GROMACS .gro file of C-alpha atoms in nm:
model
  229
    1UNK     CA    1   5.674   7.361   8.900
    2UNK     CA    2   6.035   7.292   9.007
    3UNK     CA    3   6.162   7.564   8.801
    4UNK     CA    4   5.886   7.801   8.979
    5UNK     CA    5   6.006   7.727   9.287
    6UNK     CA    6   6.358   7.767   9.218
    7UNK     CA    7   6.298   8.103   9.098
    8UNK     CA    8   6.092   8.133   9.405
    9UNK     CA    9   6.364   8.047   9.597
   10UNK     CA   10   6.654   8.259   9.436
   11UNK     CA   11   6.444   8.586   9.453
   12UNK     CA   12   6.388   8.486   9.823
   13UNK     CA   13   6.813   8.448   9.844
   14UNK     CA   14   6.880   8.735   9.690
   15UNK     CA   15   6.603   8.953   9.899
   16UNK     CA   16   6.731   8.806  10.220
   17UNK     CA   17   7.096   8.891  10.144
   18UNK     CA   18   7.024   9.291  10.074
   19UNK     CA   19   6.805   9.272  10.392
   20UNK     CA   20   7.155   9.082  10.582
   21UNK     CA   21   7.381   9.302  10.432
   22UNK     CA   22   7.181   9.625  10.419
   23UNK     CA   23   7.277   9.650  10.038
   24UNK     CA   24   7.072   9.835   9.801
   25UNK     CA   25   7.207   9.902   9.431
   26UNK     CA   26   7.295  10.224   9.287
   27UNK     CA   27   7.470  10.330   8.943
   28UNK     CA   28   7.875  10.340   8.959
   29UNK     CA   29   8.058  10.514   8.675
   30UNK     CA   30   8.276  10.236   8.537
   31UNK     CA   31   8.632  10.269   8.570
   32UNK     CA   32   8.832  10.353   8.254
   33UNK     CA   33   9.092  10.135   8.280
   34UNK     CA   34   9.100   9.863   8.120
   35UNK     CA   35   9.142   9.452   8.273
   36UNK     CA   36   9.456   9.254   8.180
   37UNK     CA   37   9.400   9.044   7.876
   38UNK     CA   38   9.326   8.699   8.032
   39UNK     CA   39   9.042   8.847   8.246
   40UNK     CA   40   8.754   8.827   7.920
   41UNK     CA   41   8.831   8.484   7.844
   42UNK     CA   42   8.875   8.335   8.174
   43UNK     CA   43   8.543   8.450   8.282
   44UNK     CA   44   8.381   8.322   7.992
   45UNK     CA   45   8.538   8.000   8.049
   46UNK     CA   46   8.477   7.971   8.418
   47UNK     CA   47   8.111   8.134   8.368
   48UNK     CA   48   7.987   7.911   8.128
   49UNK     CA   49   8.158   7.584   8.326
   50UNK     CA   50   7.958   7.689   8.579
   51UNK     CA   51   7.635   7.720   8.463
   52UNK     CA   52   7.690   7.387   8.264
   53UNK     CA   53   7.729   7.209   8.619
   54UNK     CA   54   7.463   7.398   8.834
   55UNK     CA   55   7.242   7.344   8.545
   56UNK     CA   56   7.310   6.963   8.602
   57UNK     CA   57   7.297   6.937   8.942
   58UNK     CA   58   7.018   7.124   9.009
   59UNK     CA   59   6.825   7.163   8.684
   60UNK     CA   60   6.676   7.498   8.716
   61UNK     CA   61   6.823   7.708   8.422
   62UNK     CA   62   6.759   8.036   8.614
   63UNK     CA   63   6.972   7.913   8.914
   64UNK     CA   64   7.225   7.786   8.682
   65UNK     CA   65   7.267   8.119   8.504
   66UNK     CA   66   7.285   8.328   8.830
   67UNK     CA   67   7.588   8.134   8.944
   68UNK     CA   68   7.796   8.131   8.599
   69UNK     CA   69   7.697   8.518   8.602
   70UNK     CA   70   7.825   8.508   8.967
   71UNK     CA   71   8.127   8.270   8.928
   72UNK     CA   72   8.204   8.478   8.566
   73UNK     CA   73   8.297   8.811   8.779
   74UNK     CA   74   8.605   8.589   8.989
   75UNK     CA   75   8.922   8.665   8.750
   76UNK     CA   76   8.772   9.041   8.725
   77UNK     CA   77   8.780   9.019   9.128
   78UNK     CA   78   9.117   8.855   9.087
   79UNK     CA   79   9.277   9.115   8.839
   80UNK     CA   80   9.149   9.355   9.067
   81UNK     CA   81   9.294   9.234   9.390
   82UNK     CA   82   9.598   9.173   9.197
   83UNK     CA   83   9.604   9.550   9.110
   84UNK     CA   84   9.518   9.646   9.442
   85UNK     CA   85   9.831   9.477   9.605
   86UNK     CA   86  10.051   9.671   9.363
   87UNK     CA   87   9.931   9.979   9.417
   88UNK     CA   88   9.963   9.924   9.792
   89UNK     CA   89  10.294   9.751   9.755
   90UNK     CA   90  10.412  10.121   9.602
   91UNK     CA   91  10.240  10.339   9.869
   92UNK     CA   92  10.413  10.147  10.143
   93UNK     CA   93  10.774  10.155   9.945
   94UNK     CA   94  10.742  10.564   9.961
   95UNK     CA   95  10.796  10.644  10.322
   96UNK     CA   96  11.149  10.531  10.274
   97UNK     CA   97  11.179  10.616   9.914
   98UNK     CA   98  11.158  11.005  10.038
   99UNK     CA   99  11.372  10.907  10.307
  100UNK     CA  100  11.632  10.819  10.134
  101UNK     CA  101  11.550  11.153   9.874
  102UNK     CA  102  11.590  11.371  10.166
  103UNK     CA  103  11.899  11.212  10.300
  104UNK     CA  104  12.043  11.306   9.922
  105UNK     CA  105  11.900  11.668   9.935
  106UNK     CA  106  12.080  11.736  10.288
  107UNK     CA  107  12.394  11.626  10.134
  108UNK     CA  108  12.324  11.869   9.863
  109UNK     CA  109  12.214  11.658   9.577
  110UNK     CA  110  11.927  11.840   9.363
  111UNK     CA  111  11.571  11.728   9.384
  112UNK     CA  112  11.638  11.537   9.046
  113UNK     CA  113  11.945  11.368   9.158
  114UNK     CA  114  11.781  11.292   9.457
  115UNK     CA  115  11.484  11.155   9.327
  116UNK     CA  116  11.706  10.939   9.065
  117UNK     CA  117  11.969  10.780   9.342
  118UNK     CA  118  11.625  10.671   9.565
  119UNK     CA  119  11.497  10.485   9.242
  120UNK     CA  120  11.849  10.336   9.212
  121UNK     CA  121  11.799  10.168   9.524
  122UNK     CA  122  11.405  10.123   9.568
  123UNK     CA  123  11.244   9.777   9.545
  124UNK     CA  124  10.925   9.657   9.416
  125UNK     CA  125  10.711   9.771   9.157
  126UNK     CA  126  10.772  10.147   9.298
  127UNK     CA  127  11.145  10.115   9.192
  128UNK     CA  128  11.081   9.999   8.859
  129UNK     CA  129  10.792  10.264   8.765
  130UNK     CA  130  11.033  10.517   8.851
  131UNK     CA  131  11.386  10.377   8.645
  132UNK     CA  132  11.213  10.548   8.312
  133UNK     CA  133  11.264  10.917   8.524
  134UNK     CA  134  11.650  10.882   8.527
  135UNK     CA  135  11.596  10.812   8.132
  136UNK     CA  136  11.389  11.151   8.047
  137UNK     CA  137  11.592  11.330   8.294
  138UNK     CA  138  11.911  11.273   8.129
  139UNK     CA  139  11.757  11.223   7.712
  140UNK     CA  140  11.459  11.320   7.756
  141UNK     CA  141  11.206  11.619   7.807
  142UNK     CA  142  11.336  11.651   8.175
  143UNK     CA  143  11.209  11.608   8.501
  144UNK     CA  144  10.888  11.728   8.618
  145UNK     CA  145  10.695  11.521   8.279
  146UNK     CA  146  10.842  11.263   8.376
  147UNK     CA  147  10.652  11.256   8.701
  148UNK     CA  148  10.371  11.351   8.534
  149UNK     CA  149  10.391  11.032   8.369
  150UNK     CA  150  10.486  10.844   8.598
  151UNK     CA  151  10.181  10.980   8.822
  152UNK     CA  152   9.953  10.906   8.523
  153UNK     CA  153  10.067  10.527   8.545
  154UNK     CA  154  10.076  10.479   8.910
  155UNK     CA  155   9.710  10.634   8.937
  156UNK     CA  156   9.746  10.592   9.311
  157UNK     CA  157   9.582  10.873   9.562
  158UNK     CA  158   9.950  10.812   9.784
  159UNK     CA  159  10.145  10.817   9.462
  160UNK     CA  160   9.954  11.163   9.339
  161UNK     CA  161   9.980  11.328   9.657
  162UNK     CA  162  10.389  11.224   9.674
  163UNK     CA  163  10.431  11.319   9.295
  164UNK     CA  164  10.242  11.674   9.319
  165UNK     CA  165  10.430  11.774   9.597
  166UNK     CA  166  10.728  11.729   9.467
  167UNK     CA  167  10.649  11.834   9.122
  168UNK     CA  168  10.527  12.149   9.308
  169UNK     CA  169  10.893  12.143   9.511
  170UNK     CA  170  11.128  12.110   9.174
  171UNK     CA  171  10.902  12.438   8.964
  172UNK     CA  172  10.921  12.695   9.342
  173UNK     CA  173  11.247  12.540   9.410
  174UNK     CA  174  11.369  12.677   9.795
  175UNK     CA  175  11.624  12.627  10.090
  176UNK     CA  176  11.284  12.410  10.256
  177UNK     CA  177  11.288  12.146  10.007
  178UNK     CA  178  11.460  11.869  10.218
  179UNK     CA  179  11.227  11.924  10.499
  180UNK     CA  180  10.950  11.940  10.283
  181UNK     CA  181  11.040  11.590  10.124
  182UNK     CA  182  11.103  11.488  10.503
  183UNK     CA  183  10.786  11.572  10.654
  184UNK     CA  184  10.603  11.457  10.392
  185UNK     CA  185  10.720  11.118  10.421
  186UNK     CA  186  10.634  11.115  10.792
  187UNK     CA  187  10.277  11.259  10.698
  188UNK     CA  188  10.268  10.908  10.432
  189UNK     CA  189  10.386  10.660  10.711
  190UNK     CA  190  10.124  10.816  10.933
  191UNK     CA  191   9.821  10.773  10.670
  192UNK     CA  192   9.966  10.423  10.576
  193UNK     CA  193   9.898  10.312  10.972
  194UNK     CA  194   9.570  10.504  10.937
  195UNK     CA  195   9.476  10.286  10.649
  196UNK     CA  196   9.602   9.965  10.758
  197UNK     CA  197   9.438   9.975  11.076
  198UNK     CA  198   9.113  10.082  10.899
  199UNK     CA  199   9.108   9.755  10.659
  200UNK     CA  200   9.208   9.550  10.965
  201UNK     CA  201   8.847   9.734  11.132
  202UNK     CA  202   8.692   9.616  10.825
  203UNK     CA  203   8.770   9.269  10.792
  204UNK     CA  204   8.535   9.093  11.021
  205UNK     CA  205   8.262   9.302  10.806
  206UNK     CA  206   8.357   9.189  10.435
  207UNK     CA  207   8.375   8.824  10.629
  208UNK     CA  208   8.022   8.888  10.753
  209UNK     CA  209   7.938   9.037  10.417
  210UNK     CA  210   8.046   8.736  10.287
  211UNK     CA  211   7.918   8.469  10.493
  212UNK     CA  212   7.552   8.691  10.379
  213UNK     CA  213   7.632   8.619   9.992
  214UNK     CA  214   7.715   8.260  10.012
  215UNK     CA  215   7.405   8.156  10.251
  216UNK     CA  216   7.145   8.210  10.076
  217UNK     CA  217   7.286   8.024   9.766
  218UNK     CA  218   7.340   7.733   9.992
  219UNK     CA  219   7.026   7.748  10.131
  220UNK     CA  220   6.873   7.763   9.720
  221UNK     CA  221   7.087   7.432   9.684
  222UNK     CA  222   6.985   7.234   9.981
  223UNK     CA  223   6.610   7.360   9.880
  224UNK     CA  224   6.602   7.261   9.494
  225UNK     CA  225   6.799   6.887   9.616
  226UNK     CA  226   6.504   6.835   9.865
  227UNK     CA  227   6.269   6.924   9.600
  228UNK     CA  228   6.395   6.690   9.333
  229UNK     CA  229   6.399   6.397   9.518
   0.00000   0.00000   0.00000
């Protein structure tokens, strides 16, 4: 009878959370790439830790297995905010990473050269993704693959819209090239303050969102405790 109840109870959680949150499920493609090596085990670990404790605390097996399902998906939610930060780390490093490329270019360095001396003296992940460039540009199979790589491994919509352009600029070539690379680094700091003051807009909802997905969970604890006593 407990166990009915606590089923009871969880289906009643979970129904009031998509009615709080005005969540309904639909079918995502799954991304292709892969998470970092630690993320399998850890979740197993955590997953099944977690289970064995709900399990003994509140002795409904279903219960128990919804939160080591639940707690199992925190180092994939970890890997991916972890992920996330890089990739914004590099869009915000490229409105002075083209700065400093179109500085070069009015000096009249080439679009290579230019690219290569910014790398030189870029920080951060961004500067370190692009240190392989000066490598194919001067052994390799030259410059505009080596963006294409380097876009490949980035896989960032900033990062593909910087790259294309200036793959684009090196293959038409032009006098416009530095104040192509110049305006499009004011067109990135302008959609980087677009974007950061849409996540700051959507932070008091992922708190509410939150505050939705852990209630009714507490409320299934405080409900199988009165029961069992």
């Amino acid at each position: 009878m407990v166990a009915v109840r606590g089923l009871a109870a969880l289906i009643a959680g979970a129904a009031a959370w998509i009615v709080v949150a005005r969540w309904t499920p639909r079918i995502r493609v799954p991304s292709l790439d892969p998470p970092s090596p630690w993320v399998v085990p850890a979740s197993i670990a955590v997953g099944a830790l977690s289970a064995l404790l709900a399990i003994g605390l509140l002795a409904v097996p279903a219960a128990a297995l919804a939160i080591g399902l639940l707690v199992a998906a925190v180092p994939t939610a970890i890997d991916n905010a972890r992920r996330r930060r890089e990739r914004e780390a590099i869009a915000e490093t490229w409105p002075d990473f083209l700065a400093l490329m179109s500085g070069r270019i009015s000096a009249g360095a080439t679009l290579p050269d230019a690219f290569i001396a910014a790398a030189r003296r870029a920080s951060g992940p961004l500067g370190t993704a692009a240190k392989p460039v000066e490598e194919s540009v001067a052994f390799g199979d030259g410059f505009v693959p080596a963006l294409l790589r380097l876009r490949t491994e980035l896989d960032d919509p900033t990062s593909d819209r910087v790259l294309a352009t200036l793959i684009f600029a090196q293959q038409s070539g032009g006098q416009r090239v530095g104040a192509v690379i110049s305006s499009l680094g004011v067109s990135i700091s302008e959609e980087l303050r677009i974007r950061r003051a849409h996540s700051a807009a959507l932070t008091e909802q992922r708190l509410t969102a939150a505050v939705a997905l852990a209630a009714p969970w507490i409320l299934l604890a405080l409900t199988i405790s009165t029961l069992s006593l």
